[in-house]
PDB file of N, CA and C in Angstrom:
ATOM      1  N   MET J   1     -17.409   1.787 -10.813  1.00 67.00           N
ATOM      2  CA  MET J   1     -16.711   0.694 -10.144  1.00 67.00           C
ATOM      3  C   MET J   1     -16.192  -0.316 -11.171  1.00 67.00           C
ATOM      4  N   ASP J   2     -16.914  -0.482 -12.261  1.00 87.00           N
ATOM      5  CA  ASP J   2     -16.485  -1.413 -13.299  1.00 87.00           C
ATOM      6  C   ASP J   2     -15.148  -0.978 -13.896  1.00 87.00           C
ATOM      7  N   ASP J   3     -14.989   0.345 -14.091  1.00 92.00           N
ATOM      8  CA  ASP J   3     -13.739   0.888 -14.618  1.00 92.00           C
ATOM      9  C   ASP J   3     -12.594   0.634 -13.638  1.00 92.00           C
ATOM     10  N   LEU J   4     -12.868   0.798 -12.353  1.00 92.00           N
ATOM     11  CA  LEU J   4     -11.864   0.539 -11.321  1.00 92.00           C
ATOM     12  C   LEU J   4     -11.411  -0.914 -11.378  1.00 92.00           C
ATOM     13  N   ASN J   5     -12.350  -1.827 -11.483  1.00 91.00           N
ATOM     14  CA  ASN J   5     -12.000  -3.253 -11.540  1.00 91.00           C
ATOM     15  C   ASN J   5     -11.200  -3.598 -12.793  1.00 91.00           C
ATOM     16  N   LYS J   6     -11.529  -2.977 -13.918  1.00 95.00           N
ATOM     17  CA  LYS J   6     -10.770  -3.215 -15.153  1.00 95.00           C
ATOM     18  C   LYS J   6      -9.332  -2.729 -14.998  1.00 95.00           C
ATOM     19  N   LYS J   7      -9.180  -1.532 -14.437  1.00 95.00           N
ATOM     20  CA  LYS J   7      -7.832  -0.982 -14.226  1.00 95.00           C
ATOM     21  C   LYS J   7      -7.059  -1.845 -13.232  1.00 95.00           C
ATOM     22  N   TRP J   8      -7.746  -2.299 -12.190  1.00 96.00           N
ATOM     23  CA  TRP J   8      -7.104  -3.142 -11.181  1.00 96.00           C
ATOM     24  C   TRP J   8      -6.630  -4.457 -11.801  1.00 96.00           C
ATOM     25  N   ASP J   9      -7.511  -5.094 -12.551  1.00 95.00           N
ATOM     26  CA  ASP J   9      -7.152  -6.362 -13.193  1.00 95.00           C
ATOM     27  C   ASP J   9      -5.966  -6.190 -14.142  1.00 95.00           C
ATOM     28  N   ALA J  10      -5.932  -5.076 -14.869  1.00 95.00           N
ATOM     29  CA  ALA J  10      -4.815  -4.806 -15.780  1.00 95.00           C
ATOM     30  C   ALA J  10      -3.516  -4.620 -15.001  1.00 95.00           C
ATOM     31  N   LEU J  11      -3.589  -3.924 -13.870  1.00 95.00           N
ATOM     32  CA  LEU J  11      -2.400  -3.726 -13.033  1.00 95.00           C
ATOM     33  C   LEU J  11      -1.891  -5.053 -12.486  1.00 95.00           C
ATOM     34  N   VAL J  12      -2.792  -5.853 -11.946  1.00 95.00           N
ATOM     35  CA  VAL J  12      -2.403  -7.154 -11.387  1.00 95.00           C
ATOM     36  C   VAL J  12      -1.755  -8.018 -12.466  1.00 95.00           C
ATOM     37  N   LEU J  13      -2.340  -8.040 -13.635  1.00 95.00           N
ATOM     38  CA  LEU J  13      -1.783  -8.830 -14.739  1.00 95.00           C
ATOM     39  C   LEU J  13      -0.381  -8.342 -15.108  1.00 95.00           C
ATOM     40  N   LYS J  14      -0.207  -7.042 -15.168  1.00 94.00           N
ATOM     41  CA  LYS J  14       1.104  -6.461 -15.495  1.00 94.00           C
ATOM     42  C   LYS J  14       2.159  -6.870 -14.469  1.00 94.00           C
ATOM     43  N   ILE J  15       1.814  -6.777 -13.192  1.00 94.00           N
ATOM     44  CA  ILE J  15       2.764  -7.131 -12.132  1.00 94.00           C
ATOM     45  C   ILE J  15       3.030  -8.631 -12.137  1.00 94.00           C
ATOM     46  N   GLU J  16       1.990  -9.425 -12.353  1.00 94.00           N
ATOM     47  CA  GLU J  16       2.179 -10.881 -12.412  1.00 94.00           C
ATOM     48  C   GLU J  16       3.121 -11.267 -13.549  1.00 94.00           C
ATOM     49  N   ARG J  17       2.991 -10.613 -14.666  1.00 95.00           N
ATOM     50  CA  ARG J  17       3.898 -10.890 -15.790  1.00 95.00           C
ATOM     51  C   ARG J  17       5.330 -10.489 -15.439  1.00 95.00           C
ATOM     52  N   GLN J  18       5.460  -9.372 -14.748  1.00 93.00           N
ATOM     53  CA  GLN J  18       6.790  -8.880 -14.378  1.00 93.00           C
ATOM     54  C   GLN J  18       7.482  -9.831 -13.409  1.00 93.00           C
ATOM     55  N   PHE J  19       6.718 -10.381 -12.465  1.00 90.00           N
ATOM     56  CA  PHE J  19       7.294 -11.261 -11.449  1.00 90.00           C
ATOM     57  C   PHE J  19       7.115 -12.743 -11.782  1.00 90.00           C
ATOM     58  N   ASP J  20       6.401 -13.027 -12.860  1.00 92.00           N
ATOM     59  CA  ASP J  20       6.141 -14.404 -13.280  1.00 92.00           C
ATOM     60  C   ASP J  20       5.542 -15.227 -12.139  1.00 92.00           C
ATOM     61  N   ASP J  21       4.581 -14.625 -11.445  1.00 93.00           N
ATOM     62  CA  ASP J  21       3.929 -15.278 -10.314  1.00 93.00           C
ATOM     63  C   ASP J  21       2.595 -14.586 -10.051  1.00 93.00           C
ATOM     64  N   GLU J  22       1.687 -15.296  -9.379  1.00 93.00           N
ATOM     65  CA  GLU J  22       0.417 -14.684  -8.994  1.00 93.00           C
ATOM     66  C   GLU J  22       0.670 -13.660  -7.897  1.00 93.00           C
ATOM     67  N   ILE J  23      -0.141 -12.612  -7.890  1.00 94.00           N
ATOM     68  CA  ILE J  23       0.040 -11.551  -6.905  1.00 94.00           C
ATOM     69  C   ILE J  23      -1.338 -11.083  -6.435  1.00 94.00           C
ATOM     70  N   ASN J  24      -1.396 -10.607  -5.201  1.00 95.00           N
ATOM     71  CA  ASN J  24      -2.660 -10.109  -4.663  1.00 95.00           C
ATOM     72  C   ASN J  24      -2.452  -8.715  -4.072  1.00 95.00           C
ATOM     73  N   LEU J  25      -3.514  -8.159  -3.535  1.00 96.00           N
ATOM     74  CA  LEU J  25      -3.470  -6.806  -2.987  1.00 96.00           C
ATOM     75  C   LEU J  25      -2.401  -6.672  -1.906  1.00 96.00           C
ATOM     76  N   LYS J  26      -2.326  -7.638  -1.030  1.00 96.00           N
ATOM     77  CA  LYS J  26      -1.353  -7.587   0.065  1.00 96.00           C
ATOM     78  C   LYS J  26       0.082  -7.564  -0.470  1.00 96.00           C
ATOM     79  N   ALA J  27       0.339  -8.341  -1.498  1.00 96.00           N
ATOM     80  CA  ALA J  27       1.679  -8.374  -2.091  1.00 96.00           C
ATOM     81  C   ALA J  27       2.020  -7.037  -2.745  1.00 96.00           C
ATOM     82  N   ILE J  28       1.034  -6.420  -3.382  1.00 97.00           N
ATOM     83  CA  ILE J  28       1.265  -5.108  -3.995  1.00 97.00           C
ATOM     84  C   ILE J  28       1.533  -4.075  -2.910  1.00 97.00           C
ATOM     85  N   LEU J  29       0.789  -4.142  -1.809  1.00 97.00           N
ATOM     86  CA  LEU J  29       1.051  -3.235  -0.689  1.00 97.00           C
ATOM     87  C   LEU J  29       2.466  -3.437  -0.151  1.00 97.00           C
ATOM     88  N   TYR J  30       2.898  -4.685  -0.068  1.00 96.00           N
ATOM     89  CA  TYR J  30       4.252  -4.975   0.414  1.00 96.00           C
ATOM     90  C   TYR J  30       5.296  -4.337  -0.514  1.00 96.00           C
ATOM     91  N   LEU J  31       5.111  -4.475  -1.811  1.00 94.00           N
ATOM     92  CA  LEU J  31       6.042  -3.870  -2.771  1.00 94.00           C
ATOM     93  C   LEU J  31       6.088  -2.351  -2.616  1.00 94.00           C
ATOM     94  N   ILE J  32       4.931  -1.735  -2.425  1.00 97.00           N
ATOM     95  CA  ILE J  32       4.875  -0.283  -2.228  1.00 97.00           C
ATOM     96  C   ILE J  32       5.596   0.098  -0.941  1.00 97.00           C
ATOM     97  N   GLY J  33       5.359  -0.650   0.129  1.00 97.00           N
ATOM     98  CA  GLY J  33       6.005  -0.358   1.408  1.00 97.00           C
ATOM     99  C   GLY J  33       7.517  -0.459   1.330  1.00 97.00           C
ATOM    100  N   VAL J  34       8.013  -1.494   0.683  1.00 95.00           N
ATOM    101  CA  VAL J  34       9.467  -1.658   0.519  1.00 95.00           C
ATOM    102  C   VAL J  34      10.028  -0.499  -0.299  1.00 95.00           C
ATOM    103  N   GLN J  35       9.311  -0.125  -1.352  1.00 95.00           N
ATOM    104  CA  GLN J  35       9.733   1.008  -2.185  1.00 95.00           C
ATOM    105  C   GLN J  35       9.810   2.288  -1.352  1.00 95.00           C
ATOM    106  N   GLU J  36       8.816   2.529  -0.525  1.00 96.00           N
ATOM    107  CA  GLU J  36       8.776   3.744   0.288  1.00 96.00           C
ATOM    108  C   GLU J  36       9.874   3.766   1.346  1.00 96.00           C
ATOM    109  N   LEU J  37      10.233   2.601   1.865  1.00 95.00           N
ATOM    110  CA  LEU J  37      11.303   2.545   2.869  1.00 95.00           C
ATOM    111  C   LEU J  37      12.652   2.893   2.261  1.00 95.00           C
ATOM    112  N   ASN J  38      12.853   2.493   1.016  1.00 91.00           N
ATOM    113  CA  ASN J  38      14.090   2.803   0.310  1.00 91.00           C
ATOM    114  C   ASN J  38      15.328   2.353   1.093  1.00 91.00           C
ATOM    115  N   MET J  39      15.265   1.142   1.641  1.00 87.00           N
ATOM    116  CA  MET J  39      16.375   0.598   2.432  1.00 87.00           C
ATOM    117  C   MET J  39      17.224  -0.386   1.633  1.00 87.00           C
ATOM    118  N   GLY J  40      16.919  -0.537   0.361  1.00 81.00           N
ATOM    119  CA  GLY J  40      17.679  -1.480  -0.447  1.00 81.00           C
ATOM    120  C   GLY J  40      17.232  -2.906  -0.193  1.00 81.00           C
ATOM    121  N   ILE J  41      18.038  -3.832  -0.674  1.00 81.00           N
ATOM    122  CA  ILE J  41      17.707  -5.250  -0.538  1.00 81.00           C
ATOM    123  C   ILE J  41      18.141  -5.736   0.834  1.00 81.00           C
ATOM    124  N   LYS J  42      17.199  -6.240   1.590  1.00 87.00           N
ATOM    125  CA  LYS J  42      17.498  -6.814   2.901  1.00 87.00           C
ATOM    126  C   LYS J  42      16.361  -7.736   3.309  1.00 87.00           C
ATOM    127  N   ARG J  43      16.648  -8.580   4.251  1.00 92.00           N
ATOM    128  CA  ARG J  43      15.609  -9.471   4.795  1.00 92.00           C
ATOM    129  C   ARG J  43      14.893  -8.749   5.932  1.00 92.00           C
ATOM    130  N   PHE J  44      13.584  -8.897   5.932  1.00 93.00           N
ATOM    131  CA  PHE J  44      12.776  -8.295   6.981  1.00 93.00           C
ATOM    132  C   PHE J  44      12.167  -9.393   7.830  1.00 93.00           C
ATOM    133  N   GLY J  45      12.101  -9.139   9.138  1.00 94.00           N
ATOM    134  CA  GLY J  45      11.460 -10.072  10.051  1.00 94.00           C
ATOM    135  C   GLY J  45       9.949  -9.979   9.926  1.00 94.00           C
ATOM    136  N   ARG J  46       9.264 -10.886  10.604  1.00 95.00           N
ATOM    137  CA  ARG J  46       7.798 -10.953  10.531  1.00 95.00           C
ATOM    138  C   ARG J  46       7.146  -9.631  10.947  1.00 95.00           C
ATOM    139  N   GLU J  47       7.580  -9.075  12.070  1.00 96.00           N
ATOM    140  CA  GLU J  47       7.000  -7.822  12.552  1.00 96.00           C
ATOM    141  C   GLU J  47       7.305  -6.671  11.590  1.00 96.00           C
ATOM    142  N   GLU J  48       8.509  -6.667  11.037  1.00 95.00           N
ATOM    143  CA  GLU J  48       8.866  -5.625  10.071  1.00 95.00           C
ATOM    144  C   GLU J  48       7.992  -5.715   8.821  1.00 95.00           C
ATOM    145  N   LYS J  49       7.655  -6.930   8.410  1.00 96.00           N
ATOM    146  CA  LYS J  49       6.801  -7.100   7.233  1.00 96.00           C
ATOM    147  C   LYS J  49       5.414  -6.503   7.473  1.00 96.00           C
ATOM    148  N   VAL J  50       4.907  -6.666   8.676  1.00 97.00           N
ATOM    149  CA  VAL J  50       3.617  -6.055   9.032  1.00 97.00           C
ATOM    150  C   VAL J  50       3.754  -4.534   9.001  1.00 97.00           C
ATOM    151  N   ASP J  51       4.872  -4.037   9.529  1.00 97.00           N
ATOM    152  CA  ASP J  51       5.121  -2.591   9.516  1.00 97.00           C
ATOM    153  C   ASP J  51       5.238  -2.058   8.087  1.00 97.00           C
ATOM    154  N   ILE J  52       5.831  -2.852   7.200  1.00 97.00           N
ATOM    155  CA  ILE J  52       5.960  -2.454   5.792  1.00 97.00           C
ATOM    156  C   ILE J  52       4.579  -2.299   5.156  1.00 97.00           C
ATOM    157  N   LEU J  53       3.667  -3.210   5.463  1.00 97.00           N
ATOM    158  CA  LEU J  53       2.295  -3.091   4.956  1.00 97.00           C
ATOM    159  C   LEU J  53       1.645  -1.813   5.482  1.00 97.00           C
ATOM    160  N   HIS J  54       1.911  -1.495   6.744  1.00 97.00           N
ATOM    161  CA  HIS J  54       1.355  -0.276   7.341  1.00 97.00           C
ATOM    162  C   HIS J  54       1.918   0.969   6.651  1.00 97.00           C
ATOM    163  N   VAL J  55       3.209   0.955   6.355  1.00 98.00           N
ATOM    164  CA  VAL J  55       3.836   2.067   5.633  1.00 98.00           C
ATOM    165  C   VAL J  55       3.111   2.287   4.307  1.00 98.00           C
ATOM    166  N   ALA J  56       2.872   1.202   3.588  1.00 98.00           N
ATOM    167  CA  ALA J  56       2.200   1.301   2.288  1.00 98.00           C
ATOM    168  C   ALA J  56       0.790   1.857   2.430  1.00 98.00           C
ATOM    169  N   VAL J  57       0.042   1.336   3.383  1.00 98.00           N
ATOM    170  CA  VAL J  57      -1.339   1.793   3.581  1.00 98.00           C
ATOM    171  C   VAL J  57      -1.358   3.283   3.912  1.00 98.00           C
ATOM    172  N   CYS J  58      -0.492   3.697   4.821  1.00 98.00           N
ATOM    173  CA  CYS J  58      -0.443   5.119   5.187  1.00 98.00           C
ATOM    174  C   CYS J  58      -0.078   5.984   3.984  1.00 98.00           C
ATOM    175  N   LYS J  59       0.915   5.553   3.235  1.00 98.00           N
ATOM    176  CA  LYS J  59       1.378   6.326   2.073  1.00 98.00           C
ATOM    177  C   LYS J  59       0.277   6.479   1.028  1.00 98.00           C
ATOM    178  N   ILE J  60      -0.371   5.385   0.671  1.00 98.00           N
ATOM    179  CA  ILE J  60      -1.369   5.464  -0.403  1.00 98.00           C
ATOM    180  C   ILE J  60      -2.658   6.146   0.036  1.00 98.00           C
ATOM    181  N   LEU J  61      -2.942   6.144   1.347  1.00 98.00           N
ATOM    182  CA  LEU J  61      -4.189   6.757   1.822  1.00 98.00           C
ATOM    183  C   LEU J  61      -4.018   8.201   2.285  1.00 98.00           C
ATOM    184  N   THR J  62      -2.783   8.695   2.291  1.00 98.00           N
ATOM    185  CA  THR J  62      -2.544  10.094   2.650  1.00 98.00           C
ATOM    186  C   THR J  62      -3.302  11.052   1.724  1.00 98.00           C
ATOM    187  N   PRO J  63      -3.268  10.859   0.398  1.00 97.00           N
ATOM    188  CA  PRO J  63      -4.017  11.779  -0.475  1.00 97.00           C
ATOM    189  C   PRO J  63      -5.537  11.722  -0.276  1.00 97.00           C
ATOM    190  N   PHE J  64      -6.017  10.673   0.360  1.00 97.00           N
ATOM    191  CA  PHE J  64      -7.450  10.516   0.607  1.00 97.00           C
ATOM    192  C   PHE J  64      -7.861  11.062   1.981  1.00 97.00           C
ATOM    193  N   GLY J  65      -6.902  11.641   2.707  1.00 97.00           N
ATOM    194  CA  GLY J  65      -7.200  12.277   3.985  1.00 97.00           C
ATOM    195  C   GLY J  65      -7.264  11.353   5.183  1.00 97.00           C
ATOM    196  N   PHE J  66      -6.796  10.118   5.046  1.00 97.00           N
ATOM    197  CA  PHE J  66      -6.824   9.191   6.172  1.00 97.00           C
ATOM    198  C   PHE J  66      -5.597   9.334   7.069  1.00 97.00           C
ATOM    199  N   TYR J  67      -4.481   9.741   6.490  1.00 98.00           N
ATOM    200  CA  TYR J  67      -3.233   9.886   7.244  1.00 98.00           C
ATOM    201  C   TYR J  67      -2.528  11.166   6.834  1.00 98.00           C
ATOM    202  N   LYS J  68      -1.667  11.632   7.744  1.00 98.00           N
ATOM    203  CA  LYS J  68      -0.810  12.786   7.467  1.00 98.00           C
ATOM    204  C   LYS J  68       0.609  12.376   7.833  1.00 98.00           C
ATOM    205  N   PHE J  69       1.550  12.605   6.913  1.00 98.00           N
ATOM    206  CA  PHE J  69       2.938  12.247   7.192  1.00 98.00           C
ATOM    207  C   PHE J  69       3.438  13.057   8.379  1.00 98.00           C
ATOM    208  N   ASP J  70       4.151  12.378   9.284  1.00 98.00           N
ATOM    209  CA  ASP J  70       4.657  13.019  10.493  1.00 98.00           C
ATOM    210  C   ASP J  70       6.171  13.189  10.445  1.00 98.00           C
ATOM    211  N   ARG J  71       6.897  12.054  10.330  1.00 97.00           N
ATOM    212  CA  ARG J  71       8.360  12.129  10.406  1.00 97.00           C
ATOM    213  C   ARG J  71       8.969  10.794   9.998  1.00 97.00           C
ATOM    214  N   VAL J  72      10.291  10.812   9.852  1.00 97.00           N
ATOM    215  CA  VAL J  72      11.065   9.587   9.676  1.00 97.00           C
ATOM    216  C   VAL J  72      11.897   9.423  10.939  1.00 97.00           C
ATOM    217  N   ASP J  73      11.835   8.244  11.555  1.00 96.00           N
ATOM    218  CA  ASP J  73      12.577   8.040  12.805  1.00 96.00           C
ATOM    219  C   ASP J  73      14.062   7.780  12.537  1.00 96.00           C
ATOM    220  N   GLU J  74      14.813   7.601  13.605  1.00 96.00           N
ATOM    221  CA  GLU J  74      16.269   7.426  13.510  1.00 96.00           C
ATOM    222  C   GLU J  74      16.676   6.143  12.780  1.00 96.00           C
ATOM    223  N   ASP J  75      15.748   5.189  12.673  1.00 93.00           N
ATOM    224  CA  ASP J  75      16.028   3.944  11.949  1.00 93.00           C
ATOM    225  C   ASP J  75      15.599   4.011  10.482  1.00 93.00           C
ATOM    226  N   GLY J  76      15.079   5.160  10.076  1.00 92.00           N
ATOM    227  CA  GLY J  76      14.677   5.333   8.684  1.00 92.00           C
ATOM    228  C   GLY J  76      13.240   4.952   8.368  1.00 92.00           C
ATOM    229  N   TRP J  77      12.447   4.682   9.399  1.00 96.00           N
ATOM    230  CA  TRP J  77      11.048   4.291   9.186  1.00 96.00           C
ATOM    231  C   TRP J  77      10.147   5.524   9.246  1.00 96.00           C
ATOM    232  N   PRO J  78       9.272   5.683   8.243  1.00 97.00           N
ATOM    233  CA  PRO J  78       8.343   6.814   8.246  1.00 97.00           C
ATOM    234  C   PRO J  78       7.176   6.576   9.211  1.00 97.00           C
ATOM    235  N   HIS J  79       6.648   7.679   9.717  1.00 98.00           N
ATOM    236  CA  HIS J  79       5.505   7.618  10.636  1.00 98.00           C
ATOM    237  C   HIS J  79       4.440   8.607  10.170  1.00 98.00           C
ATOM    238  N   TRP J  80       3.194   8.204  10.337  1.00 98.00           N
ATOM    239  CA  TRP J  80       2.060   9.031   9.959  1.00 98.00           C
ATOM    240  C   TRP J  80       1.141   9.206  11.162  1.00 98.00           C
ATOM    241  N   THR J  81       0.322  10.244  11.102  1.00 98.00           N
ATOM    242  CA  THR J  81      -0.731  10.470  12.080  1.00 98.00           C
ATOM    243  C   THR J  81      -2.055  10.101  11.418  1.00 98.00           C
ATOM    244  N   GLU J  82      -2.857   9.309  12.108  1.00 97.00           N
ATOM    245  CA  GLU J  82      -4.162   8.930  11.567  1.00 97.00           C
ATOM    246  C   GLU J  82      -5.127  10.101  11.707  1.00 97.00           C
ATOM    247  N   LEU J  83      -5.782  10.454  10.614  1.00 97.00           N
ATOM    248  CA  LEU J  83      -6.752  11.544  10.620  1.00 97.00           C
ATOM    249  C   LEU J  83      -8.190  11.032  10.598  1.00 97.00           C
ATOM    250  N   LYS J  84      -8.409   9.930   9.874  1.00 95.00           N
ATOM    251  CA  LYS J  84      -9.726   9.287   9.802  1.00 95.00           C
ATOM    252  C   LYS J  84      -9.512   7.789   9.979  1.00 95.00           C
ATOM    253  N   ALA J  85     -10.410   7.157  10.709  1.00 93.00           N
ATOM    254  CA  ALA J  85     -10.263   5.722  10.977  1.00 93.00           C
ATOM    255  C   ALA J  85     -10.774   4.892   9.802  1.00 93.00           C
ATOM    256  N   LEU J  86      -9.921   4.001   9.328  1.00 91.00           N
ATOM    257  CA  LEU J  86     -10.311   3.072   8.262  1.00 91.00           C
ATOM    258  C   LEU J  86     -11.368   2.090   8.740  1.00 91.00           C
ATOM    259  N   LYS J  87     -11.332   1.776  10.022  1.00 88.00           N
ATOM    260  CA  LYS J  87     -12.265   0.780  10.564  1.00 88.00           C
ATOM    261  C   LYS J  87     -13.719   1.233  10.449  1.00 88.00           C
ATOM    262  N   ASN J  88     -13.929   2.517  10.157  1.00 88.00           N
ATOM    263  CA  ASN J  88     -15.292   3.012   9.966  1.00 88.00           C
ATOM    264  C   ASN J  88     -15.891   2.550   8.637  1.00 88.00           C
ATOM    265  N   LEU J  89     -15.043   2.026   7.746  1.00 91.00           N
ATOM    266  CA  LEU J  89     -15.510   1.495   6.464  1.00 91.00           C
ATOM    267  C   LEU J  89     -15.647  -0.015   6.562  1.00 91.00           C
ATOM    268  N   ASP J  90     -16.659  -0.571   5.909  1.00 93.00           N
ATOM    269  CA  ASP J  90     -16.776  -2.031   5.903  1.00 93.00           C
ATOM    270  C   ASP J  90     -15.689  -2.622   5.000  1.00 93.00           C
ATOM    271  N   ASP J  91     -15.525  -3.932   5.067  1.00 92.00           N
ATOM    272  CA  ASP J  91     -14.443  -4.604   4.338  1.00 92.00           C
ATOM    273  C   ASP J  91     -14.499  -4.349   2.835  1.00 92.00           C
ATOM    274  N   ALA J  92     -15.686  -4.374   2.271  1.00 92.00           N
ATOM    275  CA  ALA J  92     -15.826  -4.164   0.823  1.00 92.00           C
ATOM    276  C   ALA J  92     -15.373  -2.759   0.431  1.00 92.00           C
ATOM    277  N   LYS J  93     -15.787  -1.761   1.213  1.00 94.00           N
ATOM    278  CA  LYS J  93     -15.394  -0.377   0.918  1.00 94.00           C
ATOM    279  C   LYS J  93     -13.898  -0.176   1.132  1.00 94.00           C
ATOM    280  N   GLN J  94     -13.346  -0.832   2.154  1.00 95.00           N
ATOM    281  CA  GLN J  94     -11.897  -0.753   2.370  1.00 95.00           C
ATOM    282  C   GLN J  94     -11.142  -1.336   1.178  1.00 95.00           C
ATOM    283  N   GLY J  95     -11.609  -2.464   0.683  1.00 93.00           N
ATOM    284  CA  GLY J  95     -10.959  -3.103  -0.461  1.00 93.00           C
ATOM    285  C   GLY J  95     -10.980  -2.221  -1.699  1.00 93.00           C
ATOM    286  N   LEU J  96     -12.130  -1.620  -1.969  1.00 95.00           N
ATOM    287  CA  LEU J  96     -12.238  -0.716  -3.115  1.00 95.00           C
ATOM    288  C   LEU J  96     -11.350   0.510  -2.941  1.00 95.00           C
ATOM    289  N   LEU J  97     -11.325   1.052  -1.731  1.00 97.00           N
ATOM    290  CA  LEU J  97     -10.483   2.212  -1.450  1.00 97.00           C
ATOM    291  C   LEU J  97      -9.009   1.873  -1.659  1.00 97.00           C
ATOM    292  N   MET J  98      -8.588   0.705  -1.188  1.00 97.00           N
ATOM    293  CA  MET J  98      -7.191   0.283  -1.354  1.00 97.00           C
ATOM    294  C   MET J  98      -6.839   0.163  -2.833  1.00 97.00           C
ATOM    295  N   LYS J  99      -7.713  -0.453  -3.593  1.00 97.00           N
ATOM    296  CA  LYS J  99      -7.455  -0.604  -5.029  1.00 97.00           C
ATOM    297  C   LYS J  99      -7.348   0.759  -5.705  1.00 97.00           C
ATOM    298  N   GLU J 100      -8.292   1.645  -5.395  1.00 97.00           N
ATOM    299  CA  GLU J 100      -8.271   2.986  -5.982  1.00 97.00           C
ATOM    300  C   GLU J 100      -6.999   3.732  -5.584  1.00 97.00           C
ATOM    301  N   ALA J 101      -6.616   3.620  -4.316  1.00 98.00           N
ATOM    302  CA  ALA J 101      -5.428   4.321  -3.822  1.00 98.00           C
ATOM    303  C   ALA J 101      -4.148   3.770  -4.450  1.00 98.00           C
ATOM    304  N   ILE J 102      -4.075   2.460  -4.623  1.00 98.00           N
ATOM    305  CA  ILE J 102      -2.899   1.851  -5.263  1.00 98.00           C
ATOM    306  C   ILE J 102      -2.805   2.310  -6.714  1.00 98.00           C
ATOM    307  N   LEU J 103      -3.921   2.296  -7.419  1.00 98.00           N
ATOM    308  CA  LEU J 103      -3.919   2.748  -8.811  1.00 98.00           C
ATOM    309  C   LEU J 103      -3.478   4.206  -8.913  1.00 98.00           C
ATOM    310  N   LYS J 104      -3.950   5.032  -7.999  1.00 97.00           N
ATOM    311  CA  LYS J 104      -3.557   6.448  -7.996  1.00 97.00           C
ATOM    312  C   LYS J 104      -2.069   6.578  -7.681  1.00 97.00           C
ATOM    313  N   TYR J 105      -1.584   5.827  -6.719  1.00 97.00           N
ATOM    314  CA  TYR J 105      -0.167   5.874  -6.334  1.00 97.00           C
ATOM    315  C   TYR J 105       0.729   5.481  -7.505  1.00 97.00           C
ATOM    316  N   LEU J 106       0.339   4.459  -8.244  1.00 94.00           N
ATOM    317  CA  LEU J 106       1.169   3.943  -9.330  1.00 94.00           C
ATOM    318  C   LEU J 106       0.946   4.670 -10.659  1.00 94.00           C
ATOM    319  N   ASP J 107      -0.005   5.583 -10.687  1.00 89.00           N
ATOM    320  CA  ASP J 107      -0.312   6.303 -11.925  1.00 89.00           C
ATOM    321  C   ASP J 107       0.779   7.299 -12.273  1.00 89.00           C
TER     322      ASP J 107
END
């Protein structure tokens, strides 16, 4: 776990330097979600921003067996099928899983 935290801290520092601002897990998930949507530069509404976070979570947790890609709808949004419930993990384990999955995704 110590190695995971070191890698995570290095990633956060790298992204913060790139954006010249503080960043957290949620912001990194948002960046991943926007990247996965591949819709270019546009403004997203509040509900769309929540959906973007969901896109990121599904994408990064697919290799861990939590989701399976299903399809892209007519509006260009990807959809996944849940295979294992994240809610079965406590908050600490979810946080560690997210960090590990993000590091794997960006590797």
